PDB file of C-alpha atoms in Angstrom:
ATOM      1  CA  UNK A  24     -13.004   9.551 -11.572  1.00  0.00           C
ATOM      2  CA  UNK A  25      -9.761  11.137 -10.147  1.00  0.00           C
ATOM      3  CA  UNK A  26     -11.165  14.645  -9.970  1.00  0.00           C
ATOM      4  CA  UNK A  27      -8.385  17.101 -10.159  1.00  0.00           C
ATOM      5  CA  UNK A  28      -5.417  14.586 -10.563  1.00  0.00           C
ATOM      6  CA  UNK A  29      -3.293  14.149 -13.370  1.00  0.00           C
ATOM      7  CA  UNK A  30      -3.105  11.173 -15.850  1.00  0.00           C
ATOM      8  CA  UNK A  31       0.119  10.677 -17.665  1.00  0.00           C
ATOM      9  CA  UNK A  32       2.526   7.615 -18.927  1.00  0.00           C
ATOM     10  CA  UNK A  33       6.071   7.831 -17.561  1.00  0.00           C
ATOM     11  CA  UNK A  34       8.865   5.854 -18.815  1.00  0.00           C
ATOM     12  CA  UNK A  35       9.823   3.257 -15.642  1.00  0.00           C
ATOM     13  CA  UNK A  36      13.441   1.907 -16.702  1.00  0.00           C
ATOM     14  CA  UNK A  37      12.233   1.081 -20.302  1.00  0.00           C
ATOM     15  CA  UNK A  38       8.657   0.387 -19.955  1.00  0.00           C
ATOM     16  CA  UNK A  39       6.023   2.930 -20.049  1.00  0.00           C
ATOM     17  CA  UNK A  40       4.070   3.096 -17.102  1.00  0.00           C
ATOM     18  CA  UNK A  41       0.628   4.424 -16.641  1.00  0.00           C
ATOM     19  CA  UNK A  42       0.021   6.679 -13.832  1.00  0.00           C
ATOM     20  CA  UNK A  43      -2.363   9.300 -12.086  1.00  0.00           C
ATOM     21  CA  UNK A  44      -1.579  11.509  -9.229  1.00  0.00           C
ATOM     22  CA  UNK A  45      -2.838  14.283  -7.382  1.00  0.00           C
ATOM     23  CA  UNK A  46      -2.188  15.227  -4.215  1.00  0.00           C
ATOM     24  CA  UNK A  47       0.245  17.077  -1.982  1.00  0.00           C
ATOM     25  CA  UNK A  48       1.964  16.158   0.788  1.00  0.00           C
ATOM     26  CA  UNK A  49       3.361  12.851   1.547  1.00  0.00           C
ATOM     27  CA  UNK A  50       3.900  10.582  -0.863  1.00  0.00           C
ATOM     28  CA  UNK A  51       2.618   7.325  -1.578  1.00  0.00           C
ATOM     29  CA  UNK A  52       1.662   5.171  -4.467  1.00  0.00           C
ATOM     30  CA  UNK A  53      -1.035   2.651  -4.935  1.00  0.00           C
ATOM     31  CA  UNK A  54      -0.767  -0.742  -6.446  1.00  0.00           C
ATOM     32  CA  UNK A  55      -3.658  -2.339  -7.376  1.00  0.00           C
ATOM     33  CA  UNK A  56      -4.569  -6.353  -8.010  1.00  0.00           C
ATOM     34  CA  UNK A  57      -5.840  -8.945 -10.149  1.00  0.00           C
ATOM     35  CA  UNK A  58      -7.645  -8.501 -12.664  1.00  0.00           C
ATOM     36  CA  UNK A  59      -8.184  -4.470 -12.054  1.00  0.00           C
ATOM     37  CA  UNK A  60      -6.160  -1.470 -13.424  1.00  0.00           C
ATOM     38  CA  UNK A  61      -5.236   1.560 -11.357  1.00  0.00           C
ATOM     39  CA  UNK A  62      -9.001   2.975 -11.411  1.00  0.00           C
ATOM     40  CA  UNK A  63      -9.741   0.325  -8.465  1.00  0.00           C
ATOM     41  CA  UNK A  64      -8.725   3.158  -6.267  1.00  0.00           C
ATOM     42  CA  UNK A  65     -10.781   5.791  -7.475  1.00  0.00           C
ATOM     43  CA  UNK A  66     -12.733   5.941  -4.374  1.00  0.00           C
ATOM     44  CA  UNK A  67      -9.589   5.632  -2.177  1.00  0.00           C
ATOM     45  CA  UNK A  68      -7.398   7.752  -4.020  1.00  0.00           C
ATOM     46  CA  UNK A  69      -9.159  11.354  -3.511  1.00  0.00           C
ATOM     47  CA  UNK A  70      -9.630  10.192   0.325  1.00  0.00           C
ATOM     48  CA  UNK A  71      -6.109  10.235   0.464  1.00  0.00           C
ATOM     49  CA  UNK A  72      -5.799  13.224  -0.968  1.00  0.00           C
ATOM     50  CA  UNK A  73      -8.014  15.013   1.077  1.00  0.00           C
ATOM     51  CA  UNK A  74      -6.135  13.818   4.382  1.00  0.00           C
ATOM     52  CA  UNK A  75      -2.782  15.087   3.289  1.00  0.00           C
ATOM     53  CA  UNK A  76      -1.582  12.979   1.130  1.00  0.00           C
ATOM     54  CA  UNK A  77       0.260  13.365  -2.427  1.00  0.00           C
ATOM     55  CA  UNK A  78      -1.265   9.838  -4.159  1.00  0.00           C
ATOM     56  CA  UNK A  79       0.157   7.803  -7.281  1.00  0.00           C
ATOM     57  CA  UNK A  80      -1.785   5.100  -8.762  1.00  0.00           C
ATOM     58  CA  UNK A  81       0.049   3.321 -11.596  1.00  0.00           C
ATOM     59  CA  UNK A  82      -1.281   0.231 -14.000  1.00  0.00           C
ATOM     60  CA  UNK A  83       0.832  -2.615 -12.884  1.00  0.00           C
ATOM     61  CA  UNK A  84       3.779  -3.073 -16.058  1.00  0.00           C
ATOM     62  CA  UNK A  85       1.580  -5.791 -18.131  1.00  0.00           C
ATOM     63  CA  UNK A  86      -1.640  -4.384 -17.365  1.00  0.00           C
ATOM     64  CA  UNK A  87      -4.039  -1.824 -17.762  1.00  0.00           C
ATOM     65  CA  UNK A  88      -2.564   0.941 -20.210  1.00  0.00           C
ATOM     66  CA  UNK A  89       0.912   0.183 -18.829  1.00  0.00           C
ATOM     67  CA  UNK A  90       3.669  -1.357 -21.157  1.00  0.00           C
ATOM     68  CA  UNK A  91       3.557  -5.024 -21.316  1.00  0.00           C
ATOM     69  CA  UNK A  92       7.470  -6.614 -21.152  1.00  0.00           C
ATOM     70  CA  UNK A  93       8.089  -9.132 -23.603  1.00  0.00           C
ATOM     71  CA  UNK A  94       7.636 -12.348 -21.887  1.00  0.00           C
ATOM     72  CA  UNK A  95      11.069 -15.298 -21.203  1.00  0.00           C
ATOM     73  CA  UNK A  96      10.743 -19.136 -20.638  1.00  0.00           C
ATOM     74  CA  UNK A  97      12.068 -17.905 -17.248  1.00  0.00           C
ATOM     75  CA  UNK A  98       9.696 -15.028 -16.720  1.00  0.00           C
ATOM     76  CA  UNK A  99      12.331 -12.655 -15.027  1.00  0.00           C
ATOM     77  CA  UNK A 100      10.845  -9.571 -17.357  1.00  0.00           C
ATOM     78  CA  UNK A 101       7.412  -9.802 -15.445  1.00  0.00           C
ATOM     79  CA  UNK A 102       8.999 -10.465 -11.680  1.00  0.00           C
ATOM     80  CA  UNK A 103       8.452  -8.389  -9.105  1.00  0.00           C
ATOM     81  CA  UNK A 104      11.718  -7.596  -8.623  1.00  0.00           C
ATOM     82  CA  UNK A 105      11.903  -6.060 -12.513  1.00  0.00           C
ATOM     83  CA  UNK A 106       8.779  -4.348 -11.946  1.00  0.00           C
ATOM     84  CA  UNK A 107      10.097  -2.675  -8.614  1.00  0.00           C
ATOM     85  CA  UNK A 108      12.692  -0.846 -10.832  1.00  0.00           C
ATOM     86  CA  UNK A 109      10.452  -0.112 -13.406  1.00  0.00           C
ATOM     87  CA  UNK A 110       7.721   1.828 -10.540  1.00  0.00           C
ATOM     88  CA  UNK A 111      11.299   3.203  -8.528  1.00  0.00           C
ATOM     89  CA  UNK A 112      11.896   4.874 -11.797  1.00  0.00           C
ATOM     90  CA  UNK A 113       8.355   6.487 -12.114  1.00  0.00           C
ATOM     91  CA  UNK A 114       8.221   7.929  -8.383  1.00  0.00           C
ATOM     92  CA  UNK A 115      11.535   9.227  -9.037  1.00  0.00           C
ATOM     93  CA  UNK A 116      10.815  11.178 -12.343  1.00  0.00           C
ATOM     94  CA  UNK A 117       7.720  12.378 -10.553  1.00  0.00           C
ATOM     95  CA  UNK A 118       9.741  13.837  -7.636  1.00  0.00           C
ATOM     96  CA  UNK A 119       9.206  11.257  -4.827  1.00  0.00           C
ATOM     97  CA  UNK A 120      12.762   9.584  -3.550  1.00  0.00           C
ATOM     98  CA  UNK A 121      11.140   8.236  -0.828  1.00  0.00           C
ATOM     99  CA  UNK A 122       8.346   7.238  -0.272  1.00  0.00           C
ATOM    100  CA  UNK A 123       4.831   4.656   1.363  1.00  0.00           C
ATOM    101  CA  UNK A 124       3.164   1.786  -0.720  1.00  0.00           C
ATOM    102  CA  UNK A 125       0.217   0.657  -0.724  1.00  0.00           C
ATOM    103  CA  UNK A 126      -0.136  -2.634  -2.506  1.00  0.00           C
ATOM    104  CA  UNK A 127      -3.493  -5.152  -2.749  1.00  0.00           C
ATOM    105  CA  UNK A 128      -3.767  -8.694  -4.155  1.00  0.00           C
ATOM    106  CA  UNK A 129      -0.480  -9.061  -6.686  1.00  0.00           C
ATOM    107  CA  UNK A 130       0.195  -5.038  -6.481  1.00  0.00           C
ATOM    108  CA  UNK A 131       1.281  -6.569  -2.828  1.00  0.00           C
ATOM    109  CA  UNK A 132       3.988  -8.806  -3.868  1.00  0.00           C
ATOM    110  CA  UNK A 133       5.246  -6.198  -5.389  1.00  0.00           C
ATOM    111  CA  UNK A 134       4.882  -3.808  -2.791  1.00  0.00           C
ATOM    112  CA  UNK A 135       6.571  -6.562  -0.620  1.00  0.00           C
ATOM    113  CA  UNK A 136       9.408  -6.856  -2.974  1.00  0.00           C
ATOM    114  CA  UNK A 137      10.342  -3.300  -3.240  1.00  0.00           C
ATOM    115  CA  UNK A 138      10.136  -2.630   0.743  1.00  0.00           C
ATOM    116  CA  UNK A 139      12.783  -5.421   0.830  1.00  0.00           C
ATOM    117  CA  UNK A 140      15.111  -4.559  -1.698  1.00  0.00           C
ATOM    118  CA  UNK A 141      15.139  -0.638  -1.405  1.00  0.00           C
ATOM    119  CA  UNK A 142      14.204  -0.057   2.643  1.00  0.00           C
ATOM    120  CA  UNK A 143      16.021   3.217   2.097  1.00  0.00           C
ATOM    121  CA  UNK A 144      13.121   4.556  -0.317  1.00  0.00           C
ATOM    122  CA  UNK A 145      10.079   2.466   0.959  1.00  0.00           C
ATOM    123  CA  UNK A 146       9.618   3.991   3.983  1.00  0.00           C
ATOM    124  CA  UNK A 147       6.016   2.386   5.193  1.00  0.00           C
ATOM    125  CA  UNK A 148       4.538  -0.733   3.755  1.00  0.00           C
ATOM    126  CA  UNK A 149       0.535  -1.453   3.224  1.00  0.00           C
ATOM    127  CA  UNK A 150       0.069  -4.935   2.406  1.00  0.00           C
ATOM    128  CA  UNK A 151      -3.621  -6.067   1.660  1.00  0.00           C
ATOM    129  CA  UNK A 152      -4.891  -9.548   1.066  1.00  0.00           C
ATOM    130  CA  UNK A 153      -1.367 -11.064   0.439  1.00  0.00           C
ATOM    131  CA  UNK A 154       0.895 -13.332   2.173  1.00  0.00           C
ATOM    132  CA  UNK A 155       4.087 -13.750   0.628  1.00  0.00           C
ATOM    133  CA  UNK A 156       4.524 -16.370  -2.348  1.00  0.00           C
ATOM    134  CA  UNK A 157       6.534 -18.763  -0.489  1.00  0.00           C
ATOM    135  CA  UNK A 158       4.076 -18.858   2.762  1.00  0.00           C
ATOM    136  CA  UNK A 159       0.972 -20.126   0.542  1.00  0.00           C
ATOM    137  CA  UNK A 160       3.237 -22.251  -1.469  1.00  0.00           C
ATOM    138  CA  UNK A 161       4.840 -23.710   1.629  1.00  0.00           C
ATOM    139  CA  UNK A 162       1.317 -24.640   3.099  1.00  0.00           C
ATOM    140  CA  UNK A 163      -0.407 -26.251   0.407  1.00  0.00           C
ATOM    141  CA  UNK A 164      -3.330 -28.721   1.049  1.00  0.00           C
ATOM    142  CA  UNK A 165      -6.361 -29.754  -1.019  1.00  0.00           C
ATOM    143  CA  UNK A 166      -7.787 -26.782   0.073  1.00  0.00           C
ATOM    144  CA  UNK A 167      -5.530 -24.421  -0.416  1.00  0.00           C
ATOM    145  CA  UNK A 168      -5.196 -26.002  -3.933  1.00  0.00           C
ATOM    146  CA  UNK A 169      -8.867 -26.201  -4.858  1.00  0.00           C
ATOM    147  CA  UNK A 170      -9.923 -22.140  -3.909  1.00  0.00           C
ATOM    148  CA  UNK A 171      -6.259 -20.683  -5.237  1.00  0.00           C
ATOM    149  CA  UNK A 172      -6.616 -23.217  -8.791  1.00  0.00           C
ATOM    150  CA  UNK A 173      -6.110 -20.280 -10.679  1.00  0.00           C
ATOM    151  CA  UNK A 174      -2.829 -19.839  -9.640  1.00  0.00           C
ATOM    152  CA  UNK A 175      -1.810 -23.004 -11.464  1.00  0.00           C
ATOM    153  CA  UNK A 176      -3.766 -22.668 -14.109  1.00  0.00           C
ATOM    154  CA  UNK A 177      -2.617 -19.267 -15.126  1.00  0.00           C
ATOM    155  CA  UNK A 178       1.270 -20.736 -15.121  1.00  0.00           C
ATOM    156  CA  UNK A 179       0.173 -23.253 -17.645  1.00  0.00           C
ATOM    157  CA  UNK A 180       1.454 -22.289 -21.285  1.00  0.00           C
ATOM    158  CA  UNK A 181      -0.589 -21.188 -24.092  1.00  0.00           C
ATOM    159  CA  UNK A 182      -3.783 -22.380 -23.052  1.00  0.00           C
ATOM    160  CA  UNK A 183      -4.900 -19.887 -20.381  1.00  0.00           C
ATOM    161  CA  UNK A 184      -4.860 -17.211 -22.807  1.00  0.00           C
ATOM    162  CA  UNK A 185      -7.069 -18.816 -25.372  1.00  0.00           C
ATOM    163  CA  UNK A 186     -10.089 -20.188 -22.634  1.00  0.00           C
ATOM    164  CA  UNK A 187      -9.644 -16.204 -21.364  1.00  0.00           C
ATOM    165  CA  UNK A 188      -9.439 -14.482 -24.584  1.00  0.00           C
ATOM    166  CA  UNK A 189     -12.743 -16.797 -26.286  1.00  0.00           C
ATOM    167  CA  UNK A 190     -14.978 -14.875 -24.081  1.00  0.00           C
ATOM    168  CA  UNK A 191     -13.327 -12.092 -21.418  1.00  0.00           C
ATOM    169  CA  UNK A 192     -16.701 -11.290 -20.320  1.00  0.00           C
ATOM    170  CA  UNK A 193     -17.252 -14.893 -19.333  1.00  0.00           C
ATOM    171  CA  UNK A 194     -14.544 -15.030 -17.113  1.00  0.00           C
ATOM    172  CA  UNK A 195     -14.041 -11.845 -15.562  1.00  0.00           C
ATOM    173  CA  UNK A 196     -17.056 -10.923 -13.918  1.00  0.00           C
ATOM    174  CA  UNK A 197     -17.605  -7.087 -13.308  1.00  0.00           C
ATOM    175  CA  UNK A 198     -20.262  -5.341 -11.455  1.00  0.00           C
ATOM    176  CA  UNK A 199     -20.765  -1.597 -12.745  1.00  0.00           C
ATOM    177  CA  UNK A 200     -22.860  -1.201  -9.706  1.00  0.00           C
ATOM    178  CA  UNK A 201     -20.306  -2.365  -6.984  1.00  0.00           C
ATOM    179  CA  UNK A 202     -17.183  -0.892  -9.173  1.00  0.00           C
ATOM    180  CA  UNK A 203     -18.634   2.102 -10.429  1.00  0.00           C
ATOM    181  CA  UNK A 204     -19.389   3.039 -13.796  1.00  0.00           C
ATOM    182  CA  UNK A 205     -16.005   4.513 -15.223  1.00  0.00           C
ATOM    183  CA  UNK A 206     -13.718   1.921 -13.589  1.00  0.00           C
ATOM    184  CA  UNK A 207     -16.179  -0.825 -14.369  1.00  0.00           C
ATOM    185  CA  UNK A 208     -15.837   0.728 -17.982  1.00  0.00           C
ATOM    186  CA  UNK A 209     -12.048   1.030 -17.916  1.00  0.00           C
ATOM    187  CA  UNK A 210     -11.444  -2.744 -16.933  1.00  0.00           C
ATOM    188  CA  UNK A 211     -13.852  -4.233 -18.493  1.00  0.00           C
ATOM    189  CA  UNK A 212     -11.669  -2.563 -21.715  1.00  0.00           C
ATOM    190  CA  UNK A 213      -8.607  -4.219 -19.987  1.00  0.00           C
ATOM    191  CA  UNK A 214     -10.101  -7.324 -19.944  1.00  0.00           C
ATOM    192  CA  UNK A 215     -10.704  -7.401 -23.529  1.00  0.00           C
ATOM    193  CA  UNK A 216      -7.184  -6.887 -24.905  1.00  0.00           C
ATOM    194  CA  UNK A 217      -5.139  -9.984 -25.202  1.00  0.00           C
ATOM    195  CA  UNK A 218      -1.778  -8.291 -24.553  1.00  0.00           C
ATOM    196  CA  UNK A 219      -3.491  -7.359 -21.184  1.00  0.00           C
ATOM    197  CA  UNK A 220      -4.301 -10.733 -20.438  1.00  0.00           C
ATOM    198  CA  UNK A 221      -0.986 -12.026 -21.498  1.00  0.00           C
ATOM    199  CA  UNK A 222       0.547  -9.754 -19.108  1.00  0.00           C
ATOM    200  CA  UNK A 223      -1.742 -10.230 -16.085  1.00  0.00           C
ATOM    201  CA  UNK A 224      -0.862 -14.320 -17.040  1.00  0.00           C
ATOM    202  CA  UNK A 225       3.039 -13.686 -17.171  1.00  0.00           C
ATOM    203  CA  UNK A 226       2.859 -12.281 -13.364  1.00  0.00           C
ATOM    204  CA  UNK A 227       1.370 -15.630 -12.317  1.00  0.00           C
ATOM    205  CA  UNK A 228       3.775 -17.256 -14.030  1.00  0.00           C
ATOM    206  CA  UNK A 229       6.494 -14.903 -12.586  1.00  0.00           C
ATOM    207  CA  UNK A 230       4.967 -15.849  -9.141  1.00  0.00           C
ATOM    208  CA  UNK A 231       5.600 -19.284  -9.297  1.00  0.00           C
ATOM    209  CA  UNK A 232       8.983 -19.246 -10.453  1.00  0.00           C
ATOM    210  CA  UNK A 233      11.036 -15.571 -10.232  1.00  0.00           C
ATOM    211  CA  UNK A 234       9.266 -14.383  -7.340  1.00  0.00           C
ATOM    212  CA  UNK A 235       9.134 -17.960  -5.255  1.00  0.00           C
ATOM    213  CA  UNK A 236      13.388 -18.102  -6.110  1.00  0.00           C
ATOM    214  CA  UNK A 237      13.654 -14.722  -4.727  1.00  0.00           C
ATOM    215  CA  UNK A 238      11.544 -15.390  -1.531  1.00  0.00           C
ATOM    216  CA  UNK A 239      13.398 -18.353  -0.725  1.00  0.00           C
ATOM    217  CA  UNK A 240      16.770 -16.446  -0.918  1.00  0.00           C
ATOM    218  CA  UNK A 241      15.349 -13.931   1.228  1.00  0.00           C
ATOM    219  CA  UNK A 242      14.845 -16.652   3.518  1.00  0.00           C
ATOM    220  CA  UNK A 243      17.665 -18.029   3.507  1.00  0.00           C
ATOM    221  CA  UNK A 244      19.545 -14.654   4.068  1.00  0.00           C
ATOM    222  CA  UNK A 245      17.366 -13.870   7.025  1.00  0.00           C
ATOM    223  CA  UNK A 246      16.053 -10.821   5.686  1.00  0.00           C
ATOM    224  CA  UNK A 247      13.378  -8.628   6.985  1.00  0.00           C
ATOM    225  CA  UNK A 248      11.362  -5.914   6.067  1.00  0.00           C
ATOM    226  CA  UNK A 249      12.559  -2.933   8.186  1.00  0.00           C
ATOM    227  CA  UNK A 250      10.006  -0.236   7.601  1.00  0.00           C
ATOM    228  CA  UNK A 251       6.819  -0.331   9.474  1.00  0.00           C
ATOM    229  CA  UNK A 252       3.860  -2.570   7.922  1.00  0.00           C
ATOM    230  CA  UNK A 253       0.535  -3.005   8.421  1.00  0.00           C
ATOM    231  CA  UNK A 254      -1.805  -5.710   6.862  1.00  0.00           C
ATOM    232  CA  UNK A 255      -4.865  -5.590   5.784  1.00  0.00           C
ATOM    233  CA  UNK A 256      -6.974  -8.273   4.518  1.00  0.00           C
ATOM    234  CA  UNK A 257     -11.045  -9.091   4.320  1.00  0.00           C
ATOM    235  CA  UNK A 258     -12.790 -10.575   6.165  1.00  0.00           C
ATOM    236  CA  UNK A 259     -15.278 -11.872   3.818  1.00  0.00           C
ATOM    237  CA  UNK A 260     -12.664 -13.359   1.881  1.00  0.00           C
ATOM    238  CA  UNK A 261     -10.958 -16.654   2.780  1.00  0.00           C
ATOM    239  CA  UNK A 262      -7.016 -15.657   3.706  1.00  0.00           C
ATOM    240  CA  UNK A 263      -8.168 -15.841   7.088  1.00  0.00           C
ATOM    241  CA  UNK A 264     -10.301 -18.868   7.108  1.00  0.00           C
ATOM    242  CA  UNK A 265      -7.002 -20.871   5.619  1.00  0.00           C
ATOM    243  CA  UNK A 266      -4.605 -19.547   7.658  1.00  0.00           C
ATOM    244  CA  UNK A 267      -5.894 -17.911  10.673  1.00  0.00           C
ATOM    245  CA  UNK A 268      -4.552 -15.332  11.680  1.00  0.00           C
ATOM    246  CA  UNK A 269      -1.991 -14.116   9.584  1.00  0.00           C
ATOM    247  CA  UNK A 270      -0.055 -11.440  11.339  1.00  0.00           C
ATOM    248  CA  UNK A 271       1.590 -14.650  13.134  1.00  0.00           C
ATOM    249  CA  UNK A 272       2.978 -15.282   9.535  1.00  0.00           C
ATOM    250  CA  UNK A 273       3.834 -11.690   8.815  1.00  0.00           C
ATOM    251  CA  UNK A 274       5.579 -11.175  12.376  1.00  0.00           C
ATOM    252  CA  UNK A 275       8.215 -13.736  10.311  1.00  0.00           C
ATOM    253  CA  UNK A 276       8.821 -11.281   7.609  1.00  0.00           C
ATOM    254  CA  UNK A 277       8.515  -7.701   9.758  1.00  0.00           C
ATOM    255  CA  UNK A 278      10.538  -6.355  12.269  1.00  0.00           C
ATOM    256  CA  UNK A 279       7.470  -3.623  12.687  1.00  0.00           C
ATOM    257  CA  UNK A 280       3.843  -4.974  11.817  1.00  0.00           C
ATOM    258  CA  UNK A 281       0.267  -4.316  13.087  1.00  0.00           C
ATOM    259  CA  UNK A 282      -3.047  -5.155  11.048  1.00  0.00           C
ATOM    260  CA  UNK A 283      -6.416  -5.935  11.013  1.00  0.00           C
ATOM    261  CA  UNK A 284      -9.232  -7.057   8.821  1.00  0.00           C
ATOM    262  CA  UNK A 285     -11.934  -5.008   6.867  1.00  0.00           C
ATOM    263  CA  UNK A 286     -15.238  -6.236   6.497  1.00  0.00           C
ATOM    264  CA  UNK A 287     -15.258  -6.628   3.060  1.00  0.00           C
ATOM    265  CA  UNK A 288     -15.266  -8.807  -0.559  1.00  0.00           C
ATOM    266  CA  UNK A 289     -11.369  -9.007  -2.026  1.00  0.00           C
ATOM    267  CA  UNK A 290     -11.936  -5.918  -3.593  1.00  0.00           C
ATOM    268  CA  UNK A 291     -11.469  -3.728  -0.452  1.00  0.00           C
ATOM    269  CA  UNK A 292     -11.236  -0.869  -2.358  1.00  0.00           C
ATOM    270  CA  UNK A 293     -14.305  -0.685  -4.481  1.00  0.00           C
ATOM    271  CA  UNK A 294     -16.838  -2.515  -1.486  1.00  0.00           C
ATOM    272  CA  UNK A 295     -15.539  -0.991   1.560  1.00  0.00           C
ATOM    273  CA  UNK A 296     -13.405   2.519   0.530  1.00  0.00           C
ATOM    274  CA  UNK A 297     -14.233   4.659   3.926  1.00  0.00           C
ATOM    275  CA  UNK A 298     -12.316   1.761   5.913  1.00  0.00           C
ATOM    276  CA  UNK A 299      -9.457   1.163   3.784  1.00  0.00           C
ATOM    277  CA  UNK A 300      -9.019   5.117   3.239  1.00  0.00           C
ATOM    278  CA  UNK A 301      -8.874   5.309   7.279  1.00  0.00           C
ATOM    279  CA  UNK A 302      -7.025   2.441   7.885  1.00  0.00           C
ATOM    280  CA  UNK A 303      -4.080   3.727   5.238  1.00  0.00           C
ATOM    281  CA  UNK A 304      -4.120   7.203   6.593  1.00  0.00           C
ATOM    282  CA  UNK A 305      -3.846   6.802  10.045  1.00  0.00           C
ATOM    283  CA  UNK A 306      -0.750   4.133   9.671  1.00  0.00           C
ATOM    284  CA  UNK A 307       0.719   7.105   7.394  1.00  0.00           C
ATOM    285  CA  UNK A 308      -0.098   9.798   9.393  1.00  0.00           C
ATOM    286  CA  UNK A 309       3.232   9.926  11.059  1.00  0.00           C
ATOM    287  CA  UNK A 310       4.858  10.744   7.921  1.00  0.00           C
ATOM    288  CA  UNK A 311       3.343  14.216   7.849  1.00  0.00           C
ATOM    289  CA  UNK A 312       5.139  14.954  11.011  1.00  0.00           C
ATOM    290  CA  UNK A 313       8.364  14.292   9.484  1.00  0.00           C
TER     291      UNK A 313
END
């Protein structure tokens, strides 16, 4: 995987932050979801490269190989807002003031949250499979409730870590085939560390309580995202089917947003790379002209 890139862990404000890049051009970095580690864009990343791109894919703080913060009863060390920081400080010590992000599943709520606090280093937004916090929270029905249980689930105490951590394999279900071999291999290590699963637990729980506060403030302030965004999302996956279509949610949160769907499985990454790869470069492209 990751073919002429370089692997390395770079302290992000305190935490140590797992990263690969490779690349010139551009910048942008790459934030993956639940329950996968950096290596989810291993088919997406050298795409990126190739079209003129320099790429940074960094374990989420809490997962993967990344540092795991030590957890509060008000869960402000895993917010997105603390994990911004914590990936700010990374691009910087790698060069990049500003820079695009690319962020699927929870890497998008925290792509979401640093495009809104620091527009003046985020200067394009890829937002995959997300809507923020407060829409889904704001729209909850028996549906809604019964396909996202997880969500509450995870932001119980205590006892999502021990039904996860009695058998990993059980519950997170990995296809080598589908994944590939090496990334299959690399979070399906994740999966079985407890401090991983901890941490991947802590950003639901940061979701539901740091990250909700801050989206309702941002609400309530009017604030937008400035930079252009495009969303992404797949169609074999169910954000549609609850919601319709959700660029008339988004067009509440952008000043600038296009999007479409990719005819994929939630992992849009692994199952359909070619689409995501050309969908991310073109809305970049303009940056190389800058």
């Amino acid at each position: 995987m990751f073919d002429g890139f370089t692997t390395e862990t770079l302290d992000g404000a305190g935490c140590p932050v797992f990263v690969r890049h490779g690349g010139s051009g551009p910048p942008v970095l790459l934030l993956h979801g639940h329950p996968r580690t950096s290596a989810t864009w291993h088919w997406v990343a050298p795409r990126l490269a190739e079209r003129g791109f320099t790429v940074v894919c960094a374990d989420l703080p809490g997962y993967g190989r990344s540092g795991k913060p030590e957890p509060a009863d008000d869960h402000e060390p895993h917010s997105k807002r603390a994990n911004a920081r914590r990936l700010l400080a990374v691009m910087r010590t790698l060069g990049h003031e500003q820079f695009a992000v690319v962020g699927h599943d929870r890497g998008s709520y925290l792509a979401l949250r640093m495009a809104l606090d620091h527009p003046d280093r985020v200067l394009r937004a890829v937002l995959a499979d997300c809507l923020p916090i407060s829409e889904h929270l704001g729209r909850i029905t028996p549906r809604f409730a019964t396909a996202w249980w997880h969500w509450f689930f995870f932001a119980q105490p205590e006892t999502p870590e021990r039904v996860i951590n009695t058998d990993p394999d059980s519950w997170y279900r990995g296809d080598p085939e589908k994944m590939g071999s090496e990334n299959h291999a690399e979070w399906r290590a994740a999966m079985r560390d407890p401090e991983v699963v901890r941490g991947m637990l802590e950003d639901y729980r940061a979701g539901l309580t740091a990250d909700y506060r801050d989206e309702l403030a941002d609400r309530a302030a009017g604030r937008m995202l400035k930079q252009p965004v495009l969303v992404l999302w797949s169609l074999r996956d169910d954000l549609e089917d609850l919601y319709g279509d959700p660029l008339r949610i988004w067009r509440g949160w952008a000043e600038d947003v296009r999007g479409h769907g990719i005819d994929s499985g939630h992992h849009m990454a692994e199952l359909a790379p070619e689409e995501v790869s050309a969908a991310v470069a073109g809305f970049l492209e303009p940056l190389n002209a800058e």
